[in-house]
Coordinates of N, CA and C and ligand atoms in Angstrom, one line a residue:
X24 N -13.8 -24.6 31.6 CA -13.2 -25.9 31.2 C -13.8 -26.3 29.8
X25 N -15.2 -26.4 29.9 CA -15.9 -26.8 28.7 C -15.6 -25.8 27.5
X26 N -15.5 -24.5 27.9 CA -15.3 -23.5 26.9 C -13.9 -23.7 26.2
X27 N -12.9 -24.0 27.1 CA -11.6 -24.2 26.6 C -11.5 -25.4 25.7
X28 N -12.3 -26.4 26.1 CA -12.3 -27.7 25.3 C -12.9 -27.4 23.9
X29 N -14.0 -26.6 23.9 CA -14.7 -26.2 22.7 C -13.7 -25.4 21.8
X30 N -13.0 -24.5 22.4 CA -12.1 -23.7 21.6 C -11.0 -24.6 21.0
X31 N -10.5 -25.5 21.8 CA -9.4 -26.4 21.2 C -10.0 -27.2 20.1
X32 N -11.2 -27.7 20.2 CA -11.9 -28.5 19.2 C -12.0 -27.6 17.9
X33 N -12.5 -26.4 18.1 CA -12.7 -25.4 17.0 C -11.4 -25.2 16.3
X34 N -10.3 -25.1 17.0 CA -9.0 -24.8 16.4 C -8.5 -26.0 15.5
X35 N -8.9 -27.2 16.0 CA -8.6 -28.4 15.1 C -9.5 -28.4 13.9
X36 N -10.8 -28.2 14.1 CA -11.7 -28.2 12.9 C -11.5 -27.0 12.0
X37 N -11.3 -25.9 12.6 CA -11.1 -24.6 11.8 C -9.9 -23.9 12.2
X38 N -8.7 -24.5 11.8 CA -7.5 -23.9 12.3 C -7.4 -22.4 11.9
X39 N -6.8 -21.6 12.8 CA -6.7 -20.1 12.5 C -5.8 -19.9 11.2
X40 N -6.3 -19.1 10.3 CA -5.7 -18.9 9.0 C -5.3 -17.5 8.9
X41 N -4.1 -17.2 8.2 CA -3.7 -15.9 8.0 C -4.7 -15.2 7.0
X42 N -5.1 -14.0 7.3 CA -6.1 -13.3 6.5 C -5.5 -12.9 5.1
X43 N -4.2 -12.9 5.1 CA -3.5 -12.4 3.8 C -3.2 -13.6 2.9
X44 N -2.4 -14.6 3.4 CA -1.9 -15.6 2.5 C -2.7 -16.9 2.7
X45 N -3.6 -17.0 3.7 CA -4.5 -18.1 3.9 C -3.8 -19.3 4.5
X46 N -2.5 -19.3 4.8 CA -1.8 -20.4 5.5 C -2.3 -20.5 7.0
X47 N -2.3 -21.7 7.5 CA -2.7 -21.8 8.9 C -1.5 -21.5 9.8
X48 N -1.7 -20.9 10.9 CA -0.6 -20.5 11.8 C -1.2 -20.3 13.2
X49 N -0.4 -20.7 14.2 CA -0.9 -20.6 15.6 C -0.7 -19.2 16.2
X50 N 0.3 -18.5 15.7 CA 0.7 -17.3 16.3 C 0.3 -16.1 15.4
X51 N -1.0 -15.9 15.1 CA -1.4 -14.8 14.2 C -1.3 -13.5 14.9
X52 N -0.6 -12.5 14.3 CA -0.6 -11.1 14.8 C -2.0 -10.5 14.8
X53 N -2.4 -9.9 15.9 CA -3.8 -9.4 16.1 C -4.9 -10.4 15.6
X54 N -4.5 -11.7 15.7 CA -5.5 -12.7 15.2 C -5.7 -12.8 13.8
X55 N -4.9 -12.1 13.0 CA -5.2 -12.0 11.5 C -4.0 -12.4 10.6
X56 N -2.8 -12.1 11.0 CA -1.7 -12.2 10.0 C -0.6 -13.2 10.6
X57 N -0.1 -14.1 9.7 CA 0.9 -15.0 10.0 C 2.2 -14.1 10.2
X58 N 3.3 -14.7 10.8 CA 4.4 -13.8 11.1 C 5.0 -13.3 9.8
X59 N 5.0 -14.0 8.7 CA 5.6 -13.5 7.4 C 4.8 -12.3 6.9
X60 N 3.5 -12.5 6.9 CA 2.6 -11.4 6.4 C 2.6 -10.2 7.3
X61 N 2.7 -10.5 8.7 CA 2.7 -9.4 9.6 C 4.0 -8.6 9.4
X62 N 5.1 -9.3 9.1 CA 6.4 -8.6 8.8 C 6.4 -7.7 7.6
X63 N 5.4 -8.0 6.7 CA 5.3 -7.1 5.5 C 4.5 -5.9 5.6
X64 N 3.8 -5.8 6.8 CA 3.0 -4.5 7.0 C 3.9 -3.4 7.1
X65 N 3.7 -2.3 6.2 CA 4.6 -1.2 6.3 C 4.0 -0.1 7.2
X66 N 4.5 -0.2 8.4 CA 4.0 0.8 9.4 C 4.6 2.2 9.1
X67 N 3.8 3.2 9.3 CA 4.2 4.6 9.0 C 4.9 5.1 10.2
X68 N 6.2 5.5 10.0 CA 7.0 6.0 11.1 C 7.6 7.4 10.7
X69 N 8.0 8.2 11.7 CA 8.6 9.5 11.4 C 9.7 9.4 10.4
X70 N 10.0 10.4 9.6 CA 9.3 11.7 9.6 C 8.0 11.7 8.8
X71 N 7.0 12.3 9.4 CA 5.7 12.5 8.7 C 5.4 14.0 8.7
X72 N 4.5 14.4 7.9 CA 4.0 15.8 7.9 C 3.3 16.0 9.2
X73 N 3.7 17.1 10.0 CA 3.1 17.3 11.3 C 1.6 17.5 11.3
X74 N 1.1 17.9 10.1 CA -0.4 18.2 10.1 C -1.1 17.0 9.6
X75 N -0.9 16.5 8.4 CA -1.7 15.4 7.9 C -1.1 14.0 8.0
X76 N 0.1 13.9 8.5 CA 0.7 12.6 8.7 C 1.3 11.9 7.5
X77 N 1.3 12.6 6.3 CA 1.9 12.0 5.1 C 3.4 11.6 5.4
X78 N 3.8 10.4 5.0 CA 5.2 10.0 5.2 C 6.1 11.0 4.4
X79 N 7.2 11.4 5.0 CA 8.1 12.3 4.3 C 9.4 11.6 4.0
X80 N 10.3 12.2 3.2 CA 11.6 11.6 2.9 C 12.5 11.6 4.1
X81 N 13.4 10.6 4.2 CA 14.3 10.5 5.3 C 15.0 11.9 5.5
X82 N 15.1 12.2 6.8 CA 15.8 13.5 7.1 C 14.9 14.7 7.1
X83 N 13.7 14.5 6.7 CA 12.7 15.7 6.8 C 12.6 16.2 8.2
X84 N 12.6 17.6 8.4 CA 12.5 18.1 9.7 C 11.1 17.9 10.3
X85 N 11.0 17.7 11.6 CA 9.8 17.4 12.3 C 8.7 18.4 12.0
X86 N 9.1 19.7 11.8 CA 8.0 20.7 11.6 C 7.8 21.0 10.1
X87 N 8.3 20.2 9.2 CA 8.2 20.4 7.8 C 6.9 19.9 7.2
X88 N 6.0 20.8 6.8 CA 4.7 20.4 6.2 C 4.9 19.8 4.8
X89 N 4.0 18.9 4.5 CA 4.1 18.3 3.1 C 3.6 19.3 2.1
X90 N 3.8 19.1 0.8 CA 3.5 20.0 -0.2 C 2.0 20.4 -0.2
X91 N 1.2 19.3 0.0 CA -0.3 19.4 0.1 C -0.7 20.4 1.2
X92 N -0.2 20.2 2.4 CA -0.6 21.1 3.5 C 0.0 22.5 3.4
X93 N 1.2 22.5 2.7 CA 1.8 23.8 2.5 C 0.9 24.7 1.6
X94 N 0.3 24.1 0.6 CA -0.6 24.8 -0.3 C -1.9 25.3 0.5
X95 N -2.5 24.3 1.2 CA -3.7 24.6 2.0 C -3.8 23.7 3.2
X96 N -3.9 24.2 4.4 CA -4.0 23.4 5.6 C -5.4 22.8 5.6
X97 N -5.4 21.5 6.0 CA -6.7 20.8 6.2 C -7.4 21.3 7.4
X98 N -8.7 21.1 7.4 CA -9.5 21.7 8.6 C -9.2 20.9 9.9
X99 N -8.8 19.6 9.8 CA -8.5 18.9 11.0 C -7.2 19.3 11.6
X100 N -7.0 19.2 13.0 CA -5.9 19.7 13.6 C -4.7 18.8 13.3
X101 N -4.9 17.5 13.2 CA -3.9 16.5 13.0 C -4.5 15.2 12.4
X102 N -3.7 14.5 11.6 CA -4.1 13.2 11.1 C -2.9 12.2 11.2
X103 N -3.2 11.0 11.6 CA -2.2 10.0 11.6 C -2.8 8.7 11.2
X104 N -2.0 7.8 10.6 CA -2.4 6.5 10.1 C -1.4 5.5 10.6
X105 N -1.9 4.3 10.8 CA -1.0 3.2 11.3 C 0.0 2.7 10.3
X106 N -0.6 2.3 9.1 CA 0.3 1.6 8.1 C -0.1 2.0 6.7
X107 N 0.7 1.7 5.7 CA 0.5 1.9 4.3 C -0.6 1.0 3.8
X108 N -1.5 1.5 3.0 CA -2.7 0.7 2.5 C -2.1 -0.1 1.3
X109 N -1.6 -1.3 1.6 CA -1.0 -2.1 0.5 C -0.9 -3.5 1.0
X110 N -0.7 -4.5 0.2 CA -0.4 -5.9 0.5 C -1.5 -6.5 1.3
X111 N -1.0 -7.2 2.4 CA -2.0 -8.0 3.2 C -3.0 -7.2 3.9
X112 N -2.5 -6.0 4.3 CA -3.5 -5.1 5.1 C -4.6 -4.6 4.1
X113 N -4.2 -4.3 2.9 CA -5.2 -3.9 1.9 C -6.2 -5.0 1.7
X114 N -5.7 -6.3 1.5 CA -6.5 -7.4 1.3 C -7.5 -7.6 2.5
X115 N -7.0 -7.5 3.7 CA -7.8 -7.7 4.9 C -8.9 -6.6 5.0
X116 N -8.5 -5.4 4.6 CA -9.5 -4.3 4.7 C -10.6 -4.5 3.6
X117 N -10.2 -5.0 2.4 CA -11.1 -5.3 1.4 C -12.1 -6.4 1.8
X118 N -11.6 -7.5 2.4 CA -12.4 -8.6 2.9 C -13.4 -8.1 3.9
X119 N -12.9 -7.3 4.8 CA -13.7 -6.7 5.9 C -14.9 -5.9 5.3
X120 N -14.6 -5.0 4.3 CA -15.6 -4.1 3.8 C -16.5 -4.8 2.7
X121 N -15.8 -5.3 1.7 CA -16.5 -5.6 0.5 C -16.9 -7.1 0.5
X122 N -16.2 -8.0 1.2 CA -16.7 -9.3 1.4 C -17.4 -9.5 2.7
X123 N -17.7 -8.3 3.3 CA -18.6 -8.3 4.5 C -18.2 -9.3 5.5
X124 N -17.0 -9.1 6.1 CA -16.6 -9.9 7.2 C -16.4 -9.1 8.4
X125 N -17.5 -8.7 9.1 CA -17.3 -7.8 10.3 C -16.4 -8.4 11.4
X126 N -16.3 -9.7 11.4 CA -15.4 -10.3 12.4 C -14.0 -9.9 12.3
X127 N -13.6 -9.3 11.2 CA -12.2 -8.9 11.1 C -12.0 -7.5 11.8
X128 N -13.1 -6.9 12.1 CA -13.0 -5.5 12.7 C -12.2 -5.5 14.0
X129 N -12.3 -6.5 14.8 CA -11.6 -6.4 16.1 C -10.1 -6.5 15.9
X130 N -9.7 -7.4 15.1 CA -8.2 -7.5 14.8 C -7.7 -6.3 14.2
X131 N -8.4 -5.8 13.2 CA -8.0 -4.5 12.5 C -7.9 -3.4 13.5
X132 N -8.9 -3.3 14.3 CA -8.9 -2.3 15.4 C -7.7 -2.4 16.3
X133 N -7.4 -3.6 16.6 CA -6.2 -3.9 17.5 C -4.9 -3.4 16.8
X134 N -4.9 -3.4 15.5 CA -3.7 -2.9 14.8 C -3.5 -1.4 15.2
X135 N -4.6 -0.7 15.4 CA -4.5 0.7 15.8 C -4.1 0.8 17.3
X136 N -4.7 0.1 18.1 CA -4.5 0.2 19.6 C -3.1 -0.4 19.9
X137 N -2.7 -1.5 19.3 CA -1.4 -2.1 19.6 C -0.2 -1.3 19.1
X138 N -0.5 -0.3 18.2 CA 0.5 0.5 17.6 C 0.4 1.9 18.0
X139 N 0.1 2.1 19.3 CA 0.2 3.4 20.0 C -0.7 4.4 19.2
X140 N -1.8 4.0 18.7 CA -2.7 4.9 18.0 C -2.0 5.8 17.0
X141 N -1.1 5.2 16.3 CA -0.3 5.8 15.3 C 0.4 7.2 15.8
X142 N 0.6 7.2 17.1 CA 1.2 8.4 17.6 C 0.3 9.5 18.1
X143 N -1.0 9.3 17.9 CA -2.0 10.3 18.4 C -2.2 10.0 19.9
X144 N -2.3 11.0 20.7 CA -2.5 10.8 22.2 C -4.0 10.9 22.4
X145 N -4.7 9.7 22.7 CA -6.1 9.7 22.8 C -6.6 10.5 24.1
X146 N -5.7 10.7 25.0 CA -6.0 11.4 26.2 C -6.5 12.8 25.9
X147 N -6.1 13.4 24.8 CA -6.5 14.7 24.4 C -7.9 14.9 23.9
X148 N -8.6 13.7 23.8 CA -9.9 13.8 23.1 C -11.1 13.4 24.1
X149 N -12.3 13.9 23.8 CA -13.4 13.6 24.7 C -14.3 12.5 24.1
X150 N -14.3 12.4 22.8 CA -15.2 11.5 22.1 C -14.6 11.0 20.8
X151 N -15.0 9.7 20.5 CA -14.6 9.0 19.3 C -15.8 9.0 18.4
X152 N -15.6 9.5 17.1 CA -16.7 9.5 16.2 C -16.2 8.8 14.9
X153 N -17.0 7.8 14.4 CA -16.6 7.1 13.2 C -17.1 7.9 12.0
X154 N -16.4 7.8 10.8 CA -17.0 8.4 9.6 C -18.3 7.6 9.3
X155 N -19.4 8.3 9.2 CA -20.7 7.5 9.0 C -20.9 7.1 7.5
X156 N -21.6 6.0 7.4 CA -22.1 5.6 6.0 C -23.5 6.1 5.8
X157 N -23.8 6.3 4.5 CA -25.2 6.7 4.2 C -26.1 5.5 4.6
X158 N -27.3 5.7 5.0 CA -28.2 4.7 5.4 C -28.4 3.6 4.4
X159 N -28.3 4.0 3.1 CA -28.5 3.0 2.0 C -27.3 2.1 1.9
X160 N -26.1 2.7 2.1 CA -24.9 1.9 2.0 C -24.8 1.0 3.3
X161 N -25.3 1.5 4.4 CA -25.3 0.7 5.6 C -26.2 -0.5 5.5
X162 N -27.3 -0.3 4.8 CA -28.2 -1.5 4.6 C -27.6 -2.5 3.8
X163 N -26.9 -2.1 2.7 CA -26.2 -3.0 1.8 C -25.2 -3.8 2.5
X164 N -24.3 -3.1 3.3 CA -23.2 -3.8 3.9 C -23.5 -4.4 5.2
X165 N -24.5 -3.9 5.9 CA -24.9 -4.5 7.2 C -24.2 -3.9 8.4
X166 N -23.1 -3.2 8.2 CA -22.3 -2.7 9.3 C -21.5 -1.5 8.8
X167 N -21.1 -0.6 9.7 CA -20.2 0.4 9.3 C -18.8 0.1 9.8
X168 N -17.9 -0.2 8.8 CA -16.5 -0.6 9.2 C -15.8 0.4 10.1
X169 N -16.1 1.6 9.9 CA -15.4 2.6 10.8 C -15.9 2.6 12.2
X170 N -17.2 2.3 12.4 CA -17.7 2.2 13.7 C -17.1 1.0 14.5
X171 N -16.9 -0.1 13.8 CA -16.3 -1.3 14.4 C -14.9 -0.9 14.9
X172 N -14.1 -0.2 14.0 CA -12.8 0.2 14.4 C -12.8 1.2 15.6
X173 N -13.8 2.1 15.5 CA -13.9 3.2 16.5 C -14.2 2.5 17.9
X174 N -15.1 1.5 17.9 CA -15.4 0.8 19.1 C -14.2 0.2 19.8
X175 N -13.3 -0.4 19.0 CA -12.1 -1.0 19.6 C -11.2 0.1 20.2
X176 N -11.1 1.1 19.4 CA -10.2 2.3 19.9 C -10.8 2.9 21.1
X177 N -12.1 3.1 21.1 CA -12.8 3.8 22.3 C -12.7 2.9 23.5
X178 N -12.9 1.6 23.4 CA -12.8 0.7 24.5 C -11.4 0.7 25.1
X179 N -10.4 0.7 24.2 CA -9.0 0.6 24.7 C -8.6 1.9 25.4
X180 N -9.1 3.0 25.0 CA -8.7 4.2 25.7 C -9.7 4.8 26.6
X181 N -10.9 4.1 26.8 CA -11.9 4.6 27.8 C -12.5 5.9 27.4
X182 N -12.8 6.1 26.1 CA -13.5 7.3 25.7 C -14.8 6.9 25.0
X183 N -15.9 7.6 25.2 CA -17.1 7.2 24.6 C -17.1 7.3 23.1
X184 N -17.9 6.4 22.4 CA -18.2 6.5 21.0 C -19.5 7.2 20.7
X185 N -19.5 8.1 19.8 CA -20.8 8.8 19.4 C -21.0 8.5 17.9
X186 N -22.0 7.7 17.6 CA -22.2 7.4 16.2 C -23.5 8.0 15.7
X187 N -24.1 8.9 16.5 CA -25.4 9.5 16.1 C -25.2 10.9 15.7
X188 N -24.3 11.7 16.2 CA -24.2 13.1 16.0 C -23.8 13.4 14.5
X189 N -22.9 12.7 14.0 CA -22.5 13.0 12.6 C -23.2 12.1 11.6
X190 N -23.8 12.7 10.6 CA -24.6 11.9 9.7 C -24.1 12.1 8.3
X191 N -24.3 11.0 7.5 CA -24.0 11.2 6.1 C -25.4 11.5 5.4
X192 N -25.6 12.7 5.0 CA -26.9 13.1 4.5 C -27.1 12.9 3.0
X193 N -26.0 12.7 2.3 CA -26.1 12.6 0.9 C -25.3 11.3 0.5
X194 N -25.9 10.5 -0.3 CA -25.2 9.3 -0.8 C -24.4 9.8 -2.0
X195 N -23.2 9.3 -2.1 CA -22.3 9.8 -3.2 C -21.8 8.6 -3.9
X196 N -21.5 8.7 -5.2 CA -20.9 7.6 -6.0 C -19.6 7.2 -5.3
X197 N -19.2 5.9 -5.4 CA -17.9 5.5 -4.9 C -16.8 6.3 -5.5
X198 N -15.8 6.6 -4.7 CA -14.7 7.6 -5.1 C -13.5 6.9 -5.6
X199 N -13.5 5.5 -5.6 CA -12.3 4.8 -5.8 C -11.5 5.2 -7.0
X200 N -12.3 5.6 -8.1 CA -11.5 5.9 -9.4 C -11.4 7.4 -9.6
X201 N -11.7 8.2 -8.6 CA -11.7 9.6 -8.8 C -10.4 10.2 -8.3
X202 N -10.0 11.3 -9.0 CA -8.9 12.1 -8.5 C -9.2 13.0 -7.4
X203 N -8.3 13.8 -6.9 CA -8.5 14.6 -5.8 C -9.6 15.7 -6.0
X204 N -9.5 16.4 -7.1 CA -10.5 17.5 -7.3 C -11.9 16.9 -7.4
X205 N -12.1 15.7 -8.1 CA -13.4 15.1 -8.3 C -13.9 14.7 -6.9
X206 N -13.0 14.1 -6.1 CA -13.4 13.7 -4.8 C -13.9 14.8 -3.9
X207 N -13.2 15.9 -4.0 CA -13.7 17.1 -3.2 C -15.1 17.6 -3.6
X208 N -15.3 17.6 -5.0 CA -16.6 18.0 -5.5 C -17.7 17.0 -5.1
X209 N -17.3 15.7 -5.2 CA -18.3 14.6 -5.0 C -18.7 14.6 -3.5
X210 N -17.9 15.0 -2.6 CA -18.1 14.8 -1.2 C -18.7 16.0 -0.5
X211 N -18.7 17.2 -1.2 CA -19.1 18.4 -0.6 C -20.5 18.4 -0.1
X212 N -20.7 18.7 1.2 CA -22.1 18.7 1.7 C -22.6 17.4 2.0
X213 N -21.8 16.3 2.0 CA -22.3 15.0 2.2 C -22.6 14.7 3.7
X214 N -22.0 15.5 4.6 CA -22.1 15.2 6.0 C -22.8 16.4 6.8
X215 N -23.4 16.1 7.8 CA -24.0 17.1 8.7 C -24.2 16.6 10.1
X216 N -24.2 17.5 11.0 CA -24.4 17.1 12.4 C -25.9 17.1 12.7
X217 N -26.4 16.0 13.3 CA -27.8 15.9 13.6 C -28.4 17.1 14.4
X218 N -29.5 17.5 14.0 CA -30.1 18.7 14.6 C -31.1 18.4 15.7
X219 N -31.3 17.1 15.9 CA -32.4 16.7 16.9 C -32.0 17.3 18.3
X220 N -33.0 17.7 19.0 CA -32.9 18.3 20.3 C -32.0 17.5 21.2
X221 N -32.2 16.2 21.3 CA -31.5 15.4 22.2 C -30.0 15.4 21.9
X222 N -29.6 15.6 20.6 CA -28.2 15.6 20.3 C -27.6 16.9 20.2
X223 N -28.4 18.0 20.1 CA -27.9 19.3 20.0 C -27.0 19.6 21.2
X224 N -26.0 20.3 21.0 CA -25.0 20.7 22.0 C -24.1 19.5 22.5
X225 N -24.3 18.3 22.0 CA -23.5 17.2 22.4 C -22.1 17.4 22.0
X226 N -21.9 18.1 20.9 CA -20.5 18.3 20.4 C -19.9 19.6 20.8
X227 N -20.7 20.4 21.4 CA -20.2 21.8 21.7 C -18.9 21.7 22.5
X228 N -17.8 22.4 22.0 CA -16.5 22.5 22.6 C -15.8 21.2 22.9
X229 N -16.3 20.2 22.2 CA -15.7 18.8 22.4 C -14.4 18.7 21.5
X230 N -13.5 17.8 22.0 CA -12.3 17.5 21.2 C -12.7 16.1 20.6
X231 N -12.8 16.0 19.3 CA -13.3 14.8 18.6 C -12.2 14.1 17.9
X232 N -12.1 12.8 18.2 CA -11.2 11.9 17.5 C -12.0 11.2 16.4
X233 N -11.8 11.5 15.1 CA -12.5 11.0 14.0 C -11.8 9.8 13.5
X234 N -12.6 8.7 13.3 CA -11.9 7.4 12.9 C -12.4 7.0 11.5
X235 N -11.5 6.5 10.7 CA -11.9 5.9 9.4 C -10.9 4.7 9.1
X236 N -11.3 3.9 8.1 CA -10.4 2.8 7.8 C -9.2 3.2 7.0
X237 N -9.5 4.0 5.9 CA -8.4 4.4 5.0 C -8.4 5.9 4.8
X238 N -7.2 6.5 4.8 CA -7.0 7.9 4.4 C -6.6 7.9 3.0
X239 N -7.3 8.4 2.1 CA -6.9 8.4 0.7 C -6.4 9.8 0.3
X240 N -7.3 10.7 0.0 CA -6.8 12.1 -0.3 C -7.1 13.0 0.9
X241 N -7.9 12.5 1.8 CA -8.3 13.3 3.0 C -9.5 14.1 2.7
X242 N -10.2 14.0 1.5 CA -11.4 14.8 1.2 C -12.5 14.5 2.1
X243 N -12.8 13.2 2.3 CA -13.9 12.7 3.1 C -13.7 13.2 4.6
X244 N -12.5 13.0 5.1 CA -12.2 13.3 6.5 C -12.2 14.9 6.6
X245 N -11.8 15.6 5.6 CA -11.9 17.1 5.7 C -13.4 17.5 5.8
X246 N -14.2 16.9 4.9 CA -15.6 17.2 4.9 C -16.3 16.9 6.2
X247 N -16.0 15.7 6.8 CA -16.5 15.4 8.1 C -16.1 16.4 9.1
X248 N -14.9 16.8 9.1 CA -14.3 17.7 10.0 C -15.1 19.1 9.9
X249 N -15.3 19.5 8.7 CA -16.1 20.8 8.5 C -17.4 20.7 9.2
X250 N -18.1 19.6 9.0 CA -19.4 19.4 9.6 C -19.4 19.4 11.1
X251 N -18.3 18.7 11.7 CA -18.2 18.7 13.1 C -17.9 20.0 13.7
X252 N -17.0 20.8 13.0 CA -16.7 22.1 13.5 C -17.9 23.0 13.4
X253 N -18.7 22.9 12.3 CA -19.9 23.6 12.2 C -20.9 23.3 13.3
X254 N -20.9 22.0 13.7 CA -21.8 21.6 14.8 C -21.3 21.9 16.2
X255 N -20.2 22.6 16.3 CA -19.8 23.1 17.6 C -18.5 22.5 18.1
X256 N -18.0 21.5 17.5 CA -16.8 20.8 18.0 C -15.6 21.8 18.1
X257 N -14.8 21.7 19.1 CA -13.7 22.6 19.3 C -12.5 22.3 18.4
X258 N -12.2 20.9 18.2 CA -11.1 20.5 17.5 C -11.3 19.1 17.1
X259 N -10.8 18.7 15.9 CA -10.9 17.4 15.4 C -9.5 16.8 15.0
X260 N -9.3 15.6 15.5 CA -8.1 14.9 15.2 C -8.5 13.6 14.4
X261 N -7.7 13.2 13.4 CA -8.1 12.1 12.5 C -7.2 10.9 12.8
X262 N -7.8 9.8 12.9 CA -7.0 8.5 13.1 C -7.5 7.5 12.1
X263 N -6.6 7.0 11.2 CA -7.1 5.9 10.3 C -6.1 4.7 10.4
X264 N -6.7 3.6 10.1 CA -5.9 2.4 10.1 C -4.8 2.4 9.0
X265 N -5.3 2.7 7.8 CA -4.4 2.6 6.7 C -4.3 4.0 5.9
X266 N -3.3 4.1 5.1 CA -3.1 5.3 4.4 C -2.6 5.0 3.0
X267 N -3.3 5.5 2.0 CA -2.9 5.3 0.6 C -1.7 6.3 0.4
X268 N -0.6 5.7 0.0 CA 0.7 6.4 -0.2 C 1.1 6.3 -1.6
X269 N 1.2 7.4 -2.4 CA 1.6 7.3 -3.8 C 3.0 6.7 -3.8
X270 N 3.2 5.7 -4.7 CA 4.5 5.1 -4.9 C 5.4 6.1 -5.7
X271 N 6.7 5.9 -5.6 CA 7.6 6.8 -6.2 C 7.4 6.9 -7.8
X272 N 6.9 5.8 -8.4 CA 6.7 5.9 -9.8 C 5.3 6.2 -10.3
X273 N 4.4 6.6 -9.3 CA 3.1 7.0 -9.6 C 3.2 8.5 -10.1
X274 N 2.3 8.9 -11.0 CA 2.3 10.3 -11.4 C 1.8 11.1 -10.2
X275 N 2.3 12.3 -9.9 CA 1.9 13.1 -8.8 C 0.4 13.5 -8.8
Ligands
ZN303 ZN1 0.3 -14.9 5.9
ZN304 ZN1 0.5 17.3 5.2

């Protein structure tokens, strides 16, 4: 009773605001977006590349690989993302990471779980692993955004989270302004599986669901996957909240 009263009071003093446009609204989707902004989220729907999940043109066959995967298959078995990294979702992810608002993690995680894990069947996996931050970056930010998303996903599907086995062993410059080739070179060897006795064999023959906030070129996720497979994992699937999708007028 007292709790309900406190919450009602808090709603009057600090009315819930849309994370994107800042307007107050009672019916925020996943506690973050007003109906108008929620309606603008561009969810990724089929047809997508069966391997990496890149959205394809209307009418594309379900088994048609995208050009990127056709040239060279990624090391992960499958990747899927919930929505395009743009608009209000991009702003919310920026606030989450760069304006250090870990409280947004739960709602953003719910965008994954409420949207059927972007079509990935979590039943097929034994463990959820977030893309790790280097310890220096973790100290700066205070939290790992991917771990917060991974926790919500893991709780919803009843699979354990393992945030100790996969390590970021090399800090790398931010990749925001880099192209694909530069990203690949920048990230090579940045991850490794912990060699400590207690953790050894933890990944052996495991089916790993690797979680990140944004899929950009896939280089970071590919590099994590290589480290996990080296560490004994049987198969890695990738699930991200958002995906950078080149617009039609962007150069390829
Ligand atoms: Zn809004
Ligand atoms: Zn692909």
